[in-house]
mmCIF file of C-alpha atoms in Angstrom:
data_model
loop_
_atom_site.group_PDB
_atom_site.id
_atom_site.type_symbol
_atom_site.label_atom_id
_atom_site.label_comp_id
_atom_site.label_asym_id
_atom_site.label_seq_id
_atom_site.Cartn_x
_atom_site.Cartn_y
_atom_site.Cartn_z
ATOM 1 C CA MET A 1 7.537 5.157 -6.518
ATOM 2 C CA SER A 2 4.054 5.600 -8.105
ATOM 3 C CA ALA A 3 1.711 8.728 -8.271
ATOM 4 C CA THR A 4 -0.643 7.332 -5.582
ATOM 5 C CA THR A 5 2.026 5.750 -3.381
ATOM 6 C CA SER A 6 3.360 7.988 -0.372
ATOM 7 C CA ALA A 7 6.844 8.124 0.736
ATOM 8 C CA ARG A 8 5.556 6.508 4.108
ATOM 9 C CA VAL A 9 3.951 3.650 2.289
ATOM 10 C CA PHE A 10 6.820 3.177 0.166
ATOM 11 C CA ASP A 11 8.802 2.441 3.450
ATOM 12 C CA ALA A 12 6.007 0.455 5.009
ATOM 13 C CA GLU A 13 6.690 -2.089 1.670
ATOM 14 C CA ARG A 14 9.918 -2.732 2.345
ATOM 15 C CA THR A 15 9.575 -3.185 5.735
ATOM 16 C CA ILE A 16 6.459 -5.669 4.933
ATOM 17 C CA GLY A 17 8.546 -7.396 2.454
ATOM 18 C CA ARG A 18 11.290 -8.102 5.248
ATOM 19 C CA LEU A 19 8.915 -9.184 7.759
ATOM 20 C CA LEU A 20 7.738 -11.938 5.428
ATOM 21 C CA ILE A 21 11.104 -12.582 4.828
ATOM 22 C CA ALA A 22 12.082 -13.206 7.874
ATOM 23 C CA MET A 23 8.854 -15.132 9.135
ATOM 24 C CA THR A 24 8.900 -17.004 6.104
ATOM 25 C CA TYR A 25 12.690 -18.025 6.919
ATOM 26 C CA VAL A 26 11.731 -18.386 10.802
ATOM 27 C CA SER A 27 8.915 -21.199 10.013
ATOM 28 C CA VAL A 28 11.084 -23.005 7.431
ATOM 29 C CA ALA A 29 13.669 -23.293 10.491
ATOM 30 C CA LEU A 30 11.108 -24.353 13.029
ATOM 31 C CA MET A 31 9.598 -26.931 10.657
ATOM 32 C CA GLY A 32 12.958 -27.980 9.740
ATOM 33 C CA VAL A 33 13.859 -28.844 13.553
ATOM 34 C CA GLY A 34 10.600 -30.527 13.390
ATOM 35 C CA VAL A 35 11.231 -32.622 10.441
ATOM 36 C CA VAL A 36 14.860 -34.066 11.828
ATOM 37 C CA LEU A 37 12.933 -34.940 15.434
ATOM 38 C CA MET A 38 10.231 -36.543 13.006
ATOM 39 C CA PHE A 39 13.239 -38.957 11.254
ATOM 40 C CA ALA A 40 14.919 -38.935 14.822
ATOM 41 C CA ASN A 41 11.669 -40.269 16.327
ATOM 42 C CA GLY A 42 10.913 -43.040 13.298
ATOM 43 C CA ILE A 43 8.075 -41.122 12.376
ATOM 44 C CA SER A 44 6.893 -40.923 8.525
ATOM 45 C CA PRO A 45 5.388 -38.364 6.959
ATOM 46 C CA LEU A 46 2.800 -40.682 5.931
ATOM 47 C CA ASP A 47 2.280 -41.447 9.487
ATOM 48 C CA ALA A 48 -1.385 -39.949 10.580
ATOM 49 C CA GLY A 49 -0.252 -36.551 12.769
ATOM 50 C CA PRO A 50 -1.606 -34.872 15.911
ATOM 51 C CA PRO A 51 -4.394 -31.947 15.464
ATOM 52 C CA LEU A 52 -3.156 -28.816 16.841
ATOM 53 C CA ASP A 53 -3.661 -28.454 20.386
ATOM 54 C CA PRO A 54 -2.556 -24.684 21.096
ATOM 55 C CA GLY A 55 -2.524 -25.118 24.638
ATOM 56 C CA ASP A 56 0.304 -27.980 24.761
ATOM 57 C CA LEU A 57 2.311 -26.100 21.884
ATOM 58 C CA GLY A 58 4.643 -24.867 24.808
ATOM 59 C CA ALA A 59 4.943 -27.952 26.503
ATOM 60 C CA GLU A 60 5.814 -30.140 23.116
ATOM 61 C CA ILE A 61 8.552 -27.653 21.867
ATOM 62 C CA LEU A 62 9.837 -27.759 25.392
ATOM 63 C CA GLY A 63 9.852 -31.580 25.193
ATOM 64 C CA LEU A 64 11.358 -31.685 21.906
ATOM 65 C CA GLN A 65 8.008 -33.342 20.442
ATOM 66 C CA PRO A 66 8.043 -32.695 16.786
ATOM 67 C CA ALA A 67 4.371 -31.919 16.673
ATOM 68 C CA GLY A 68 5.133 -28.576 18.481
ATOM 69 C CA PHE A 69 7.796 -27.424 16.360
ATOM 70 C CA LEU A 70 5.755 -28.745 13.295
ATOM 71 C CA TRP A 71 2.394 -26.710 14.142
ATOM 72 C CA LEU A 72 4.472 -23.286 15.803
ATOM 73 C CA GLY A 73 6.337 -23.174 11.857
ATOM 74 C CA LEU A 74 2.788 -23.874 10.631
ATOM 75 C CA LEU A 75 1.225 -21.271 12.160
ATOM 76 C CA ILE A 76 3.662 -18.937 11.404
ATOM 77 C CA VAL A 77 3.498 -19.655 7.697
ATOM 78 C CA ILE A 78 -0.253 -18.511 7.855
ATOM 79 C CA ALA A 79 0.065 -15.821 10.113
ATOM 80 C CA ALA A 80 2.611 -13.779 7.711
ATOM 81 C CA PRO A 81 0.401 -12.691 5.303
ATOM 82 C CA ILE A 82 -2.126 -11.485 7.725
ATOM 83 C CA ALA A 83 0.689 -9.601 9.763
ATOM 84 C CA ARG A 84 1.238 -8.230 6.249
ATOM 85 C CA VAL A 85 -2.065 -6.876 5.940
ATOM 86 C CA VAL A 86 -2.279 -5.824 9.608
ATOM 87 C CA LEU A 87 1.098 -3.517 8.969
ATOM 88 C CA ALA A 88 -0.570 -2.462 5.743
ATOM 89 C CA ALA A 89 -3.264 -0.950 7.923
ATOM 90 C CA ILE A 90 -1.197 0.444 10.019
ATOM 91 C CA ALA A 91 0.789 2.588 7.176
ATOM 92 C CA TYR A 92 -2.399 3.551 5.451
ATOM 93 C CA ALA A 93 -3.919 4.504 8.709
ATOM 94 C CA ARG A 94 -1.013 6.626 9.345
ATOM 95 C CA ASP A 95 -1.205 8.406 5.534
ATOM 96 C CA ARG A 96 -4.512 8.898 6.565
ATOM 97 C CA ASP A 97 -5.640 6.727 3.347
ATOM 98 C CA ARG A 98 -9.442 5.749 4.514
ATOM 99 C CA THR A 99 -10.292 3.782 1.884
ATOM 100 C CA MET A 100 -7.118 1.602 2.048
ATOM 101 C CA VAL A 101 -7.759 1.274 5.902
ATOM 102 C CA LEU A 102 -10.937 0.056 5.672
ATOM 103 C CA VAL A 103 -9.949 -2.431 2.587
ATOM 104 C CA SER A 104 -7.567 -3.572 5.372
ATOM 105 C CA ILE A 105 -9.938 -3.873 7.850
ATOM 106 C CA ALA A 106 -12.411 -5.969 5.625
ATOM 107 C CA ILE A 107 -9.734 -8.524 4.459
ATOM 108 C CA LEU A 108 -9.294 -8.975 8.071
ATOM 109 C CA ALA A 109 -12.584 -9.323 8.829
ATOM 110 C CA VAL A 110 -13.058 -11.982 6.196
ATOM 111 C CA LEU A 111 -10.276 -13.651 7.643
ATOM 112 C CA ALA A 112 -12.269 -13.572 11.679
ATOM 113 C CA VAL A 113 -15.051 -14.994 9.986
ATOM 114 C CA ALA A 114 -12.962 -17.959 8.160
ATOM 115 C CA VAL A 115 -12.131 -18.888 11.919
ATOM 116 C CA ALA A 116 -15.571 -18.264 13.151
ATOM 117 C CA VAL A 117 -16.881 -20.595 10.451
ATOM 118 C CA ALA A 118 -14.567 -23.071 11.198
ATOM 119 C CA VAL A 119 -14.418 -23.386 14.498
ATOM 120 C CA THR A 120 -18.337 -23.537 14.786
ATOM 121 C CA GLY A 121 -18.909 -25.567 11.092
ATOM 122 C CA GLY A 122 -15.899 -28.354 12.722
ATOM 123 C CA GLU A 123 -17.975 -29.114 15.790
ATOM 124 C CA MET B 1 7.873 -36.431 0.326
ATOM 125 C CA VAL B 2 10.754 -33.875 1.013
ATOM 126 C CA ALA B 3 11.931 -35.157 -2.594
ATOM 127 C CA SER B 4 8.769 -34.607 -4.474
ATOM 128 C CA GLY B 5 8.321 -31.216 -2.676
ATOM 129 C CA ILE B 6 11.771 -30.406 -3.865
ATOM 130 C CA GLY B 7 10.923 -31.108 -7.435
ATOM 131 C CA ALA B 8 7.691 -29.570 -7.207
ATOM 132 C CA GLY B 9 9.269 -26.786 -6.365
ATOM 133 C CA VAL B 10 11.874 -26.489 -8.777
ATOM 134 C CA PHE B 11 9.462 -27.442 -11.774
ATOM 135 C CA GLY B 12 7.054 -24.601 -10.730
ATOM 136 C CA SER B 13 9.549 -21.880 -10.318
ATOM 137 C CA LEU B 14 11.041 -23.012 -13.523
ATOM 138 C CA LEU B 15 7.660 -22.635 -15.720
ATOM 139 C CA GLY B 16 6.247 -20.042 -13.393
ATOM 140 C CA LEU B 17 3.498 -21.629 -11.489
ATOM 141 C CA GLY B 18 2.829 -22.332 -7.576
ATOM 142 C CA GLY B 19 3.776 -25.944 -6.548
ATOM 143 C CA GLY B 20 -0.136 -26.559 -5.747
ATOM 144 C CA ILE B 21 -0.365 -27.749 -9.124
ATOM 145 C CA LEU B 22 1.836 -30.047 -8.695
ATOM 146 C CA ILE B 23 2.174 -31.183 -5.076
ATOM 147 C CA VAL B 24 -1.773 -32.262 -5.071
ATOM 148 C CA PRO B 25 -1.427 -35.244 -7.963
ATOM 149 C CA ILE B 26 2.012 -36.231 -6.010
ATOM 150 C CA LEU B 27 0.128 -36.598 -3.137
ATOM 151 C CA THR B 28 -2.921 -38.334 -4.227
ATOM 152 C CA LEU B 29 -1.584 -40.396 -7.267
ATOM 153 C CA GLY B 30 1.806 -40.965 -5.769
ATOM 154 C CA PHE B 31 1.298 -41.322 -2.313
ATOM 155 C CA GLY B 32 -2.240 -42.087 -2.076
ATOM 156 C CA LEU B 33 -3.440 -39.011 0.047
ATOM 157 C CA ASP B 34 -7.002 -38.418 -0.230
ATOM 158 C CA LEU B 35 -7.601 -34.890 -2.443
ATOM 159 C CA ARG B 36 -8.801 -32.824 0.606
ATOM 160 C CA GLU B 37 -5.751 -33.483 2.440
ATOM 161 C CA ALA B 38 -3.355 -33.178 -0.124
ATOM 162 C CA VAL B 39 -5.211 -30.124 -0.963
ATOM 163 C CA GLY B 40 -4.402 -29.073 2.947
ATOM 164 C CA VAL B 41 -0.752 -29.670 2.423
ATOM 165 C CA SER B 42 -0.842 -27.768 -0.662
ATOM 166 C CA LEU B 43 -1.917 -24.569 0.832
ATOM 167 C CA ILE B 44 0.861 -24.251 3.197
ATOM 168 C CA SER B 45 3.447 -25.315 0.316
ATOM 169 C CA VAL B 46 1.542 -22.660 -1.385
ATOM 170 C CA ILE B 47 1.401 -19.474 1.559
ATOM 171 C CA MET B 48 5.104 -20.170 2.260
ATOM 172 C CA THR B 49 6.200 -19.742 -1.435
ATOM 173 C CA SER B 50 4.304 -16.908 -1.961
ATOM 174 C CA SER B 51 5.686 -15.204 1.132
ATOM 175 C CA ALA B 52 9.049 -15.448 0.258
ATOM 176 C CA ALA B 53 8.667 -14.195 -3.626
ATOM 177 C CA ALA B 54 6.290 -11.391 -1.702
ATOM 178 C CA GLY B 55 8.633 -10.075 0.431
ATOM 179 C CA VAL B 56 11.306 -9.915 -2.451
ATOM 180 C CA TYR B 57 8.927 -8.238 -4.386
ATOM 181 C CA LEU B 58 7.356 -5.225 -2.083
ATOM 182 C CA GLU B 59 11.177 -4.877 -0.960
ATOM 183 C CA ARG B 60 11.675 -4.155 -4.826
ATOM 184 C CA HIS B 61 8.589 -2.386 -5.195
ATOM 185 C CA VAL B 62 7.571 -4.417 -7.666
ATOM 186 C CA ALA B 63 3.908 -5.407 -6.449
ATOM 187 C CA ASN B 64 1.353 -2.794 -6.665
ATOM 188 C CA MET B 65 0.300 -3.031 -3.097
ATOM 189 C CA ARG B 66 -3.026 -1.301 -3.222
ATOM 190 C CA LEU B 67 -4.485 -3.115 -5.931
ATOM 191 C CA GLY B 68 -3.564 -6.375 -4.546
ATOM 192 C CA MET B 69 -4.918 -5.609 -1.290
ATOM 193 C CA THR B 70 -8.059 -4.407 -3.228
ATOM 194 C CA LEU B 71 -8.635 -7.940 -5.128
ATOM 195 C CA GLU B 72 -7.551 -9.921 -2.040
ATOM 196 C CA LEU B 73 -10.414 -8.669 -0.605
ATOM 197 C CA PHE B 74 -12.175 -10.887 -2.546
ATOM 198 C CA THR B 75 -10.318 -13.783 -3.246
ATOM 199 C CA ALA B 76 -10.325 -14.176 0.439
ATOM 200 C CA LEU B 77 -14.109 -14.200 0.164
ATOM 201 C CA GLY B 78 -14.182 -16.431 -2.540
ATOM 202 C CA ALA B 79 -11.501 -18.885 -0.533
ATOM 203 C CA LEU B 80 -14.147 -18.414 2.183
ATOM 204 C CA VAL B 81 -17.068 -19.788 0.151
ATOM 205 C CA GLY B 82 -14.144 -22.350 -1.493
ATOM 206 C CA GLY B 83 -12.907 -23.600 2.074
ATOM 207 C CA SER B 84 -16.728 -23.854 3.098
ATOM 208 C CA ILE B 85 -17.568 -25.793 0.252
ATOM 209 C CA ALA B 86 -14.988 -28.052 -0.016
ATOM 210 C CA PHE B 87 -15.860 -30.094 2.990
ATOM 211 C CA LEU B 88 -19.293 -30.916 1.363
ATOM 212 C CA LEU B 89 -18.256 -32.149 -2.026
ATOM 213 C CA ALA B 90 -17.830 -35.529 -2.772
ATOM 214 C CA GLU B 91 -14.058 -36.385 -2.971
ATOM 215 C CA ASN B 92 -14.599 -37.422 -6.736
ATOM 216 C CA VAL B 93 -16.161 -34.217 -7.632
ATOM 217 C CA LEU B 94 -12.984 -32.426 -6.492
ATOM 218 C CA GLU B 95 -10.682 -35.117 -8.293
ATOM 219 C CA GLY B 96 -13.551 -34.054 -11.355
ATOM 220 C CA LEU B 97 -12.539 -30.057 -11.308
ATOM 221 C CA PHE B 98 -9.000 -31.176 -10.496
ATOM 222 C CA ALA B 99 -8.736 -32.872 -13.596
ATOM 223 C CA VAL B 100 -10.167 -30.212 -15.457
ATOM 224 C CA LEU B 101 -7.590 -27.529 -14.552
ATOM 225 C CA LEU B 102 -4.853 -29.698 -15.359
ATOM 226 C CA GLY B 103 -6.425 -29.978 -18.689
ATOM 227 C CA TYR B 104 -6.832 -25.990 -18.933
ATOM 228 C CA VAL B 105 -3.165 -25.419 -17.383
ATOM 229 C CA ALA B 106 -1.776 -27.634 -20.039
ATOM 230 C CA PHE B 107 -3.638 -26.351 -22.771
ATOM 231 C CA THR B 108 -2.607 -22.427 -21.604
ATOM 232 C CA MET B 109 1.209 -23.749 -21.892
ATOM 233 C CA ALA B 110 0.717 -25.347 -24.707
ATOM 234 C CA ARG B 111 -0.918 -22.720 -26.935
ATOM 235 C CA PRO B 112 1.623 -19.843 -28.295
ATOM 236 C CA ARG B 113 2.621 -16.860 -25.916
ATOM 237 C CA THR B 114 0.904 -13.745 -26.637
ATOM 238 C CA GLU B 115 1.345 -12.099 -23.603
ATOM 239 C CA THR B 116 4.039 -9.558 -24.565
ATOM 240 C CA ALA B 117 1.929 -7.572 -26.295
ATOM 241 C CA HIS B 118 -0.031 -7.007 -23.040
ATOM 242 C CA ASP B 119 3.421 -6.576 -21.120
ATOM 243 C CA THR B 120 3.964 -2.787 -22.111
ATOM 244 C CA SER B 121 4.805 -0.271 -19.318
ATOM 245 C CA THR B 122 2.805 2.313 -21.149
ATOM 246 C CA LEU B 123 -0.886 1.266 -20.789
ATOM 247 C CA ASP B 124 -2.093 4.199 -19.188
ATOM 248 C CA ILE B 125 -4.284 5.275 -22.396
ATOM 249 C CA ASP B 126 -7.811 3.588 -22.582
ATOM 250 C CA PRO B 127 -7.926 1.602 -25.322
ATOM 251 C CA ASP B 128 -11.291 1.358 -25.838
ATOM 252 C CA GLY B 129 -11.403 5.551 -25.649
ATOM 253 C CA GLU B 130 -14.620 5.165 -23.473
ATOM 254 C CA ALA B 131 -15.139 7.569 -20.835
ATOM 255 C CA GLU B 132 -15.253 6.175 -17.282
ATOM 256 C CA PRO B 133 -17.835 7.733 -14.754
ATOM 257 C CA ALA B 134 -15.969 10.530 -12.517
ATOM 258 C CA GLN B 135 -16.212 8.240 -9.118
ATOM 259 C CA GLU B 136 -14.643 4.927 -11.140
ATOM 260 C CA VAL B 137 -11.819 7.070 -12.974
ATOM 261 C CA SER B 138 -10.768 8.804 -9.297
ATOM 262 C CA THR B 139 -10.962 4.570 -8.134
ATOM 263 C CA LEU B 140 -8.755 3.212 -10.814
ATOM 264 C CA GLU B 141 -6.312 6.176 -10.762
ATOM 265 C CA ARG B 142 -5.631 5.266 -7.105
ATOM 266 C CA LEU B 143 -5.452 1.542 -7.920
ATOM 267 C CA SER B 144 -2.864 2.381 -10.583
ATOM 268 C CA GLY B 145 0.917 2.472 -10.875
ATOM 269 C CA GLU B 146 3.802 4.447 -12.393
ATOM 270 C CA GLY B 147 3.397 4.153 -16.158
ATOM 271 C CA TYR B 148 0.408 2.148 -16.171
ATOM 272 C CA ARG B 149 -3.372 2.726 -15.660
ATOM 273 C CA VAL B 150 -5.562 -0.319 -14.598
ATOM 274 C CA ARG B 151 -9.054 -0.727 -16.132
ATOM 275 C CA ASN B 152 -12.068 -3.042 -15.703
ATOM 276 C CA LEU B 153 -12.411 -3.303 -11.686
ATOM 277 C CA GLY B 154 -15.488 -5.171 -12.015
ATOM 278 C CA LEU B 155 -13.901 -7.381 -13.603
ATOM 279 C CA GLY B 156 -10.942 -7.898 -11.875
ATOM 280 C CA ILE B 157 -13.287 -8.194 -8.864
ATOM 281 C CA VAL B 158 -14.993 -10.825 -10.542
ATOM 282 C CA GLY B 159 -12.404 -12.823 -11.826
ATOM 283 C CA ALA B 160 -10.412 -12.528 -8.117
ATOM 284 C CA SER B 161 -13.251 -14.100 -6.056
ATOM 285 C CA PHE B 162 -13.558 -16.963 -8.915
ATOM 286 C CA ALA B 163 -9.990 -17.578 -8.571
ATOM 287 C CA GLY B 164 -10.344 -17.612 -4.058
ATOM 288 C CA ILE B 165 -12.938 -20.239 -4.703
ATOM 289 C CA VAL B 166 -10.754 -22.620 -6.976
ATOM 290 C CA SER B 167 -7.357 -21.896 -4.745
ATOM 291 C CA ALA B 168 -9.772 -22.986 -1.584
ATOM 292 C CA LEU B 169 -11.151 -25.847 -3.267
ATOM 293 C CA LEU B 170 -8.330 -27.387 -5.598
ATOM 294 C CA GLY B 171 -4.993 -26.030 -3.354
ATOM 295 C CA ILE B 172 -3.612 -24.009 -5.770
ATOM 296 C CA GLY B 173 -2.292 -20.344 -5.446
ATOM 297 C CA GLY B 174 -4.752 -19.400 -8.160
ATOM 298 C CA GLY B 175 -1.907 -17.614 -10.111
ATOM 299 C CA ILE B 176 -2.498 -19.017 -13.472
ATOM 300 C CA ILE B 177 -6.145 -17.103 -13.208
ATOM 301 C CA LYS B 178 -5.047 -14.035 -11.485
ATOM 302 C CA VAL B 179 -1.862 -13.336 -13.896
ATOM 303 C CA PRO B 180 -4.106 -13.150 -17.042
ATOM 304 C CA LEU B 181 -6.713 -11.489 -15.219
ATOM 305 C CA MET B 182 -4.537 -8.543 -14.479
ATOM 306 C CA ASN B 183 -2.393 -8.331 -17.166
ATOM 307 C CA VAL B 184 -4.733 -9.052 -20.253
ATOM 308 C CA GLY B 185 -7.745 -8.144 -18.366
ATOM 309 C CA MET B 186 -7.091 -4.901 -16.161
ATOM 310 C CA GLY B 187 -4.178 -3.340 -18.275
ATOM 311 C CA VAL B 188 -1.312 -4.218 -15.300
ATOM 312 C CA PRO B 189 2.128 -5.389 -16.850
ATOM 313 C CA LEU B 190 3.221 -8.958 -16.409
ATOM 314 C CA ARG B 191 5.746 -8.479 -13.919
ATOM 315 C CA VAL B 192 3.492 -6.154 -11.735
ATOM 316 C CA ALA B 193 0.955 -8.620 -12.420
ATOM 317 C CA THR B 194 3.121 -11.136 -11.550
ATOM 318 C CA ALA B 195 4.528 -9.838 -8.556
ATOM 319 C CA THR B 196 1.165 -8.649 -7.208
ATOM 320 C CA SER B 197 -0.590 -12.083 -7.822
ATOM 321 C CA ASN B 198 2.282 -13.701 -5.620
ATOM 322 C CA MET B 199 1.043 -10.870 -3.176
ATOM 323 C CA MET B 200 -2.370 -12.183 -2.985
ATOM 324 C CA ILE B 201 -2.007 -15.894 -2.969
ATOM 325 C CA GLY B 202 -0.705 -15.473 0.964
ATOM 326 C CA ILE B 203 -4.327 -14.376 2.335
ATOM 327 C CA THR B 204 -6.478 -16.300 -0.392
ATOM 328 C CA ALA B 205 -4.537 -19.529 0.802
ATOM 329 C CA ALA B 206 -4.641 -18.207 4.761
ATOM 330 C CA ALA B 207 -8.380 -17.797 4.201
ATOM 331 C CA SER B 208 -8.756 -21.778 3.611
ATOM 332 C CA ALA B 209 -5.580 -22.735 5.303
ATOM 333 C CA ILE B 210 -7.942 -21.471 8.668
ATOM 334 C CA ILE B 211 -10.669 -23.288 7.928
ATOM 335 C CA TYR B 212 -8.674 -26.206 7.269
ATOM 336 C CA VAL B 213 -6.311 -26.471 10.252
ATOM 337 C CA ALA B 214 -9.272 -25.816 12.221
ATOM 338 C CA ARG B 215 -11.175 -28.954 10.584
ATOM 339 C CA GLY B 216 -8.422 -30.962 11.265
ATOM 340 C CA GLY B 217 -7.875 -31.106 7.056
ATOM 341 C CA ILE B 218 -4.523 -30.492 7.404
ATOM 342 C CA ASP B 219 -2.210 -33.529 8.857
ATOM 343 C CA VAL B 220 1.224 -31.870 10.227
ATOM 344 C CA TYR B 221 3.959 -34.633 9.346
ATOM 345 C CA SER B 222 3.016 -34.515 5.590
ATOM 346 C CA ALA B 223 2.452 -31.027 5.570
ATOM 347 C CA ALA B 224 6.187 -29.695 6.829
ATOM 348 C CA PRO B 225 8.285 -31.717 5.107
ATOM 349 C CA THR B 226 6.276 -31.169 1.522
ATOM 350 C CA ALA B 227 6.485 -27.099 2.123
ATOM 351 C CA ILE B 228 10.009 -27.509 3.486
ATOM 352 C CA GLY B 229 10.946 -29.433 -0.048
ATOM 353 C CA VAL B 230 8.723 -26.460 -1.845
ATOM 354 C CA PHE B 231 10.418 -23.861 -0.606
ATOM 355 C CA LEU B 232 13.753 -25.709 -1.096
ATOM 356 C CA GLY B 233 12.905 -26.137 -4.432
ATOM 357 C CA ALA B 234 11.573 -23.185 -5.506
ATOM 358 C CA SER B 235 14.616 -21.209 -4.563
ATOM 359 C CA ALA B 236 16.574 -23.313 -6.257
ATOM 360 C CA GLY B 237 14.364 -22.923 -9.581
ATOM 361 C CA SER B 238 14.754 -19.232 -9.702
ATOM 362 C CA ARG B 239 18.648 -19.631 -9.406
ATOM 363 C CA LEU B 240 18.632 -22.294 -12.329
ATOM 364 C CA ALA B 241 16.041 -20.752 -14.732
ATOM 365 C CA HIS B 242 18.700 -18.912 -16.874
ATOM 366 C CA ARG B 243 20.477 -22.221 -17.406
ATOM 367 C CA VAL B 244 17.660 -24.513 -18.637
ATOM 368 C CA ASP B 245 16.154 -24.911 -22.020
ATOM 369 C CA LEU B 246 12.158 -23.696 -21.049
ATOM 370 C CA ARG B 247 10.972 -24.941 -24.370
ATOM 371 C CA ILE B 248 11.562 -28.489 -23.888
ATOM 372 C CA LEU B 249 10.792 -28.534 -20.010
ATOM 373 C CA ARG B 250 7.469 -26.211 -20.626
ATOM 374 C CA TRP B 251 6.386 -29.170 -23.624
ATOM 375 C CA LEU B 252 7.653 -31.842 -21.211
ATOM 376 C CA PHE B 253 5.516 -30.539 -18.233
ATOM 377 C CA VAL B 254 2.365 -29.870 -21.005
ATOM 378 C CA VAL B 255 2.634 -34.021 -21.512
ATOM 379 C CA VAL B 256 3.068 -34.589 -17.622
ATOM 380 C CA LEU B 257 -0.072 -32.544 -17.342
ATOM 381 C CA ILE B 258 -1.656 -34.451 -19.676
ATOM 382 C CA TYR B 259 -1.033 -37.492 -18.309
ATOM 383 C CA THR B 260 -1.936 -36.605 -14.458
ATOM 384 C CA ALA B 261 -5.423 -35.040 -15.629
ATOM 385 C CA ILE B 262 -6.302 -38.327 -17.266
ATOM 386 C CA GLN B 263 -5.119 -40.073 -13.983
ATOM 387 C CA MET B 264 -7.104 -37.641 -11.813
ATOM 388 C CA LEU B 265 -9.772 -38.549 -14.122
ATOM 389 C CA LEU B 266 -9.915 -41.728 -13.812
ATOM 390 C CA ARG B 267 -9.340 -41.955 -10.024
ATOM 391 C CA ALA B 268 -12.835 -39.305 -10.315
ATOM 392 C CA LEU B 269 -14.872 -41.780 -12.314
ATOM 393 C CA GLY B 270 -13.808 -44.896 -10.047
#
């Protein structure tokens, strides 16, 4: 443990590490199912895939549509590092490390701006 | 495409590179995807391998989470800028930039390795002997780890922002920029710099991946098989590392990179 890392943050690093690994395996499993369904339905990776429609994800998964599994897996891939920042922010807040809480919030704010830019700029 | 991903993952893992530097040329030159689409696919592969590696590094307390999060704020800002301008630049401009990147990576791999000189665990003495302002000393000490002291935070912020822009434009993790930046420029031991860079890649690529997803820049049918392939290949590569003569592999890879850079440049020139 470094001189600047408290026991609480030290423990949080282990938890965050395990969360990242777990989310990666879950996303690989979901995308693996999606790829098997793709090939079973004669879909080539070079075919044009459907865009993301969050409202249809549940129905696509229940209907064993490959796109549902693929998109859910892909969203979990993107969510994993964001979850890491949220957990780190909580650990730093419990540790009363205001600077790192502010850094964490700023990172999340940049990601929120990315969403806003993407949504407004894509129209 | 899964097989290509596995190949890129194995080579990338053996040579200490992310899959992005290989995936983008394979998808554009091999499968005929346009470069922006290949970058979107690559970003997903990059986040996946980064999360798996960062998870292990954090569990083992190798990565410097405080330094990584401070710098990734600026890589994320850079990625936000890069992800936005990627959709404004002409395809051949991006291809030309990628060719330059491939040439740079080939050059860094071909030159004699000197980073071990910086890979000391006792970098707690400022080699320049210059006193830092009191406020900065405090900040730098908080960002430092056991046995080393971080220096040149300003350089780190500028370099991290640049790495974020390049990552979003070209679909690479940016470790090729961040690791030397932290190791040589900021006095972070190589092992810690590699682990911390891996951790940072996730947020950097996520910031631009969000923009690509929302703008329809990621094709899920090509992204998922490739990402799975890269993940499997990277896992296998980490187990093969001690059985392979990396010197031969490195030179073979330099030749492949130069050839690919020329092909990409020709494509950019039409």
